[in-house]
Amino acid sequence: MAKPEKIPVPAPRRIFQARQRITALPLYFEGFLSVRWARNQDFEQYWTELRGITLFFYSDKKTPTYLEKLELTNLTSVVNVYPDEKCGAQFILMLRNEEVELKVEDYDSGEEWKGFIFTVTQLSVPACISLLPGQLIKLHDVLEKEKKRRTAMEQSPSASLSTEQTNKGDYVNEMNTMPECFYAVSRQKAIEMLETNPSWGNLILRPGSDNKNYSVTIRQVIDGPCIKHYRVVNMGKGYTVELARPVMLLSLHDVIDYFVNQTQGSLKPFVTHTYDNKSGMRLVSTSGLPLEHAPREMHPAIVPHPGAKPLMSPMPETVTAPLQEKPRYMYETLCKELKERAKRQEADRQSANQPL
């Protein structure tokens, strides 16, 4: 009979104080994690601590200095690799500049790790992870501590912290803007847009049927044209794409990037032309806002750009395909025919001028 797995024992107080002094961050969660970096082929087991929004990896529970650390500031999503309870838990942390794969033998421990990671990165307790009431209480406690820590950081006059706040503000502004491929259209209208102008892209983000969530509509040509729709659930401070293995992302921009990256670029955001360089016209939405700053609609109004001459007729909504270049031999044949025709005309004129 197999022995039950031992619960990880925290490091002694002396070690804990040394790590606290080195990292200068509060400890939220700890335990063994198997980690596979992009540069390695095999997993390596570490005693891991989640401090603030950083994972610190130690060779064992008694070592005061860490071997590696992983900043979670740029975390975009967490992808489950083996979501089956019998296979433990294995998931990938998708960061903006790298991917790190984590593995634990116990499924419940994996859910707990993901819960703590999402809580400190999104500043909200995730509702899509199954946890026990006691674990949820811990997450809410950690949430309050992390909020207080962030507030204290924002009030600090340190120059380094000021730089971090600026970067964080830029990231928040990016998350608050809508992707370029978002259109306030129905499912049927999105299909028509993709079928009418396939050269503009094959992926549209649109409002869901309940007007609370979102949907992604894609068009691919494999054996024939294929239309698919994916539901994107608004979780408050993040989004979940409902796939066979649900994927949790931080922003709608990350949702679009996920589809593009997972298909290796075969899916491209559907983006209409927002500016005509020849006419000097700028397209705006029916609300009067420039299209690059507003959720766009299929039939925008057109207003002249300041200083541009007005056009006599409105711009067509359809894009005409460019004329194909004729082969060289066609031009040579045409020139030859024109020369022969000119010779015949000259001969006719000469014969007409001769006296009878």
GROMACS .gro file of N, CA and C in nm, residues 262-327:
model
  198
  262GLN      N    1  -0.136   3.071  -3.147
  262GLN     CA    2  -0.165   2.928  -3.148
  262GLN      C    3  -0.181   2.874  -3.289
  263THR      N    4  -0.218   2.959  -3.385
  263THR     CA    5  -0.232   2.916  -3.524
  263THR      C    6  -0.111   2.955  -3.608
  264GLN      N    7  -0.004   3.000  -3.540
  264GLN     CA    8   0.120   3.038  -3.606
  264GLN      C    9   0.098   3.142  -3.715
  265GLY      N   10   0.006   3.234  -3.690
  265GLY     CA   11  -0.015   3.345  -3.781
  265GLY      C   12  -0.115   3.320  -3.892
  266SER      N   13  -0.174   3.199  -3.898
  266SER     CA   14  -0.273   3.175  -4.003
  266SER      C   15  -0.401   3.253  -3.977
  267LEU      N   16  -0.429   3.285  -3.851
  267LEU     CA   17  -0.539   3.374  -3.818
  267LEU      C   18  -0.486   3.516  -3.806
  268LYS      N   19  -0.551   3.609  -3.875
  268LYS     CA   20  -0.509   3.749  -3.874
  268LYS      C   21  -0.627   3.837  -3.838
  269PRO      N   22  -0.608   3.934  -3.748
  269PRO     CA   23  -0.718   4.025  -3.710
  269PRO      C   24  -0.776   4.095  -3.832
  270PHE      N   25  -0.906   4.105  -3.837
  270PHE     CA   26  -0.976   4.172  -3.946
  270PHE      C   27  -0.973   4.322  -3.919
  271VAL      N   28  -0.899   4.396  -4.001
  271VAL     CA   29  -0.881   4.540  -3.981
  271VAL      C   30  -0.914   4.611  -4.110
  272THR      N   31  -1.010   4.702  -4.106
  272THR     CA   32  -1.044   4.781  -4.224
  272THR      C   33  -0.950   4.898  -4.236
  273HIS      N   34  -0.952   4.965  -4.353
  273HIS     CA   35  -0.866   5.081  -4.375
  273HIS      C   36  -0.926   5.201  -4.304
  274THR      N   37  -0.848   5.261  -4.213
  274THR     CA   38  -0.897   5.375  -4.136
  274THR      C   39  -0.850   5.509  -4.192
  275TYR      N   40  -0.765   5.508  -4.298
  275TYR     CA   41  -0.717   5.634  -4.353
  275TYR      C   42  -0.681   5.614  -4.500
  276ASP      N   43  -0.723   5.706  -4.585
  276ASP     CA   44  -0.695   5.700  -4.727
  276ASP      C   45  -0.590   5.805  -4.759
  277ASN      N   46  -0.468   5.760  -4.793
  277ASN     CA   47  -0.358   5.854  -4.815
  277ASN      C   48  -0.380   5.941  -4.939
  278LYS      N   49  -0.452   5.889  -5.041
  278LYS     CA   50  -0.470   5.965  -5.164
  278LYS      C   51  -0.568   6.079  -5.147
  279SER      N   52  -0.679   6.052  -5.079
  279SER     CA   53  -0.783   6.153  -5.068
  279SER      C   54  -0.769   6.241  -4.946
  280GLY      N   55  -0.684   6.200  -4.848
  280GLY     CA   56  -0.673   6.275  -4.724
  280GLY      C   57  -0.797   6.263  -4.638
  281MET      N   58  -0.873   6.153  -4.653
  281MET     CA   59  -0.995   6.134  -4.577
  281MET      C   60  -0.966   6.048  -4.457
  282ARG      N   61  -1.033   6.078  -4.347
  282ARG     CA   62  -1.021   5.997  -4.226
  282ARG      C   63  -1.157   5.938  -4.194
  283LEU      N   64  -1.162   5.808  -4.170
  283LEU     CA   65  -1.286   5.740  -4.139
  283LEU      C   66  -1.315   5.753  -3.991
  284VAL      N   67  -1.441   5.778  -3.959
  284VAL     CA   68  -1.482   5.787  -3.820
  284VAL      C   69  -1.606   5.702  -3.802
  285SER      N   70  -1.635   5.665  -3.677
  285SER     CA   71  -1.753   5.587  -3.646
  285SER      C   72  -1.875   5.678  -3.645
  286THR      N   73  -1.991   5.618  -3.638
  286THR     CA   74  -2.114   5.696  -3.637
  286THR      C   75  -2.125   5.783  -3.513
  287SER      N   76  -2.045   5.752  -3.409
  287SER     CA   77  -2.047   5.834  -3.288
  287SER      C   78  -1.962   5.959  -3.302
  288GLY      N   79  -1.885   5.970  -3.415
  288GLY     CA   80  -1.804   6.089  -3.437
  288GLY      C   81  -1.660   6.071  -3.395
  289LEU      N   82  -1.624   5.958  -3.330
  289LEU     CA   83  -1.487   5.934  -3.286
  289LEU      C   84  -1.408   5.871  -3.399
  290PRO      N   85  -1.277   5.901  -3.411
  290PRO     CA   86  -1.194   5.831  -3.509
  290PRO      C   87  -1.199   5.681  -3.484
  291LEU      N   88  -1.191   5.606  -3.593
  291LEU     CA   89  -1.205   5.462  -3.580
  291LEU      C   90  -1.094   5.399  -3.497
  292GLU      N   91  -0.975   5.462  -3.498
  292GLU     CA   92  -0.867   5.403  -3.420
  292GLU      C   93  -0.888   5.421  -3.271
  293HIS      N   94  -0.989   5.500  -3.229
  293HIS     CA   95  -1.015   5.521  -3.087
  293HIS      C   96  -1.156   5.479  -3.047
  294ALA      N   97  -1.229   5.412  -3.132
  294ALA     CA   98  -1.366   5.376  -3.100
  294ALA      C   99  -1.396   5.237  -3.150
  295PRO      N  100  -1.488   5.163  -3.083
  295PRO     CA  101  -1.534   5.035  -3.136
  295PRO      C  102  -1.600   5.057  -3.271
  296ARG      N  103  -1.543   4.997  -3.375
  296ARG     CA  104  -1.585   5.032  -3.509
  296ARG      C  105  -1.708   4.953  -3.554
  297GLU      N  106  -1.778   5.011  -3.651
  297GLU     CA  107  -1.895   4.949  -3.708
  297GLU      C  108  -1.868   4.921  -3.855
  298MET      N  109  -1.955   4.847  -3.918
  298MET     CA  110  -1.929   4.803  -4.054
  298MET      C  111  -1.938   4.918  -4.154
  299HIS      N  112  -2.032   5.012  -4.133
  299HIS     CA  113  -2.053   5.121  -4.228
  299HIS      C  114  -2.023   5.254  -4.160
  300PRO      N  115  -1.896   5.295  -4.152
  300PRO     CA  116  -1.863   5.420  -4.085
  300PRO      C  117  -1.899   5.541  -4.170
  301ALA      N  118  -1.921   5.654  -4.103
  301ALA     CA  119  -1.939   5.779  -4.175
  301ALA      C  120  -1.804   5.829  -4.221
  302ILE      N  121  -1.803   5.916  -4.320
  302ILE     CA  122  -1.678   5.966  -4.377
  302ILE      C  123  -1.677   6.117  -4.365
  303VAL      N  124  -1.571   6.171  -4.307
  303VAL     CA  125  -1.556   6.316  -4.296
  303VAL      C  126  -1.420   6.353  -4.348
  304PRO      N  127  -1.405   6.471  -4.409
  304PRO     CA  128  -1.276   6.510  -4.466
  304PRO      C  129  -1.175   6.542  -4.357
  305HIS      N  130  -1.053   6.506  -4.382
  305HIS     CA  131  -0.943   6.542  -4.293
  305HIS      C  132  -0.917   6.691  -4.308
  306PRO      N  133  -0.878   6.761  -4.199
  306PRO     CA  134  -0.852   6.906  -4.208
  306PRO      C  135  -0.753   6.937  -4.318
  307GLY      N  136  -0.790   7.030  -4.406
  307GLY     CA  137  -0.701   7.072  -4.514
  307GLY      C  138  -0.715   6.992  -4.640
  308ALA      N  139  -0.798   6.889  -4.643
  308ALA     CA  140  -0.812   6.804  -4.760
  308ALA      C  141  -0.928   6.853  -4.846
  309LYS      N  142  -0.916   6.835  -4.978
  309LYS     CA  143  -1.023   6.875  -5.069
  309LYS      C  144  -1.135   6.773  -5.063
  310PRO      N  145  -1.261   6.822  -5.065
  310PRO     CA  146  -1.373   6.727  -5.060
  310PRO      C  147  -1.384   6.650  -5.190
  311LEU      N  148  -1.428   6.526  -5.180
  311LEU     CA  149  -1.449   6.442  -5.297
  311LEU      C  150  -1.589   6.466  -5.351
  312MET      N  151  -1.606   6.447  -5.484
  312MET     CA  152  -1.735   6.466  -5.548
  312MET      C  153  -1.829   6.350  -5.520
  313SER      N  154  -1.771   6.230  -5.499
  313SER     CA  155  -1.854   6.112  -5.474
  313SER      C  156  -1.799   6.038  -5.355
  314PRO      N  157  -1.885   5.967  -5.281
  314PRO     CA  158  -1.837   5.894  -5.163
  314PRO      C  159  -1.746   5.779  -5.202
  315MET      N  160  -1.662   5.740  -5.105
  315MET     CA  161  -1.572   5.628  -5.128
  315MET      C  162  -1.651   5.498  -5.137
  316PRO      N  163  -1.618   5.410  -5.228
  316PRO     CA  164  -1.688   5.281  -5.234
  316PRO      C  165  -1.653   5.196  -5.114
  317GLU      N  166  -1.748   5.115  -5.071
  317GLU     CA  167  -1.724   5.028  -4.956
  317GLU      C  168  -1.645   4.905  -4.994
  318THR      N  169  -1.652   4.866  -5.122
  318THR     CA  170  -1.578   4.748  -5.165
  318THR      C  171  -1.444   4.789  -5.220
  319VAL      N  172  -1.348   4.703  -5.207
  319VAL     CA  173  -1.213   4.729  -5.255
  319VAL      C  174  -1.195   4.660  -5.389
  320THR      N  175  -1.159   4.738  -5.494
  320THR     CA  176  -1.140   4.682  -5.627
  320THR      C  177  -1.002   4.618  -5.635
  321ALA      N  178  -0.997   4.500  -5.691
  321ALA     CA  179  -0.869   4.429  -5.703
  321ALA      C  180  -0.780   4.503  -5.802
  322PRO      N  181  -0.650   4.508  -5.778
  322PRO     CA  182  -0.559   4.579  -5.870
  322PRO      C  183  -0.555   4.510  -6.006
  323LEU      N  184  -0.532   4.593  -6.114
  323LEU     CA  185  -0.523   4.537  -6.247
  323LEU      C  186  -0.401   4.449  -6.259
  324GLN      N  187  -0.418   4.335  -6.323
  324GLN     CA  188  -0.305   4.243  -6.342
  324GLN      C  189  -0.218   4.292  -6.457
  325GLU      N  190  -0.091   4.282  -6.440
  325GLU     CA  191   0.004   4.324  -6.544
  325GLU      C  192   0.001   4.227  -6.661
  326LYS      N  193  -0.009   4.280  -6.785
  326LYS     CA  194  -0.015   4.195  -6.902
  326LYS      C  195   0.123   4.143  -6.935
  327PRO      N  196   0.134   4.021  -6.990
  327PRO     CA  197   0.265   3.967  -7.029
  327PRO      C  198   0.331   4.053  -7.135
   0.00000   0.00000   0.00000
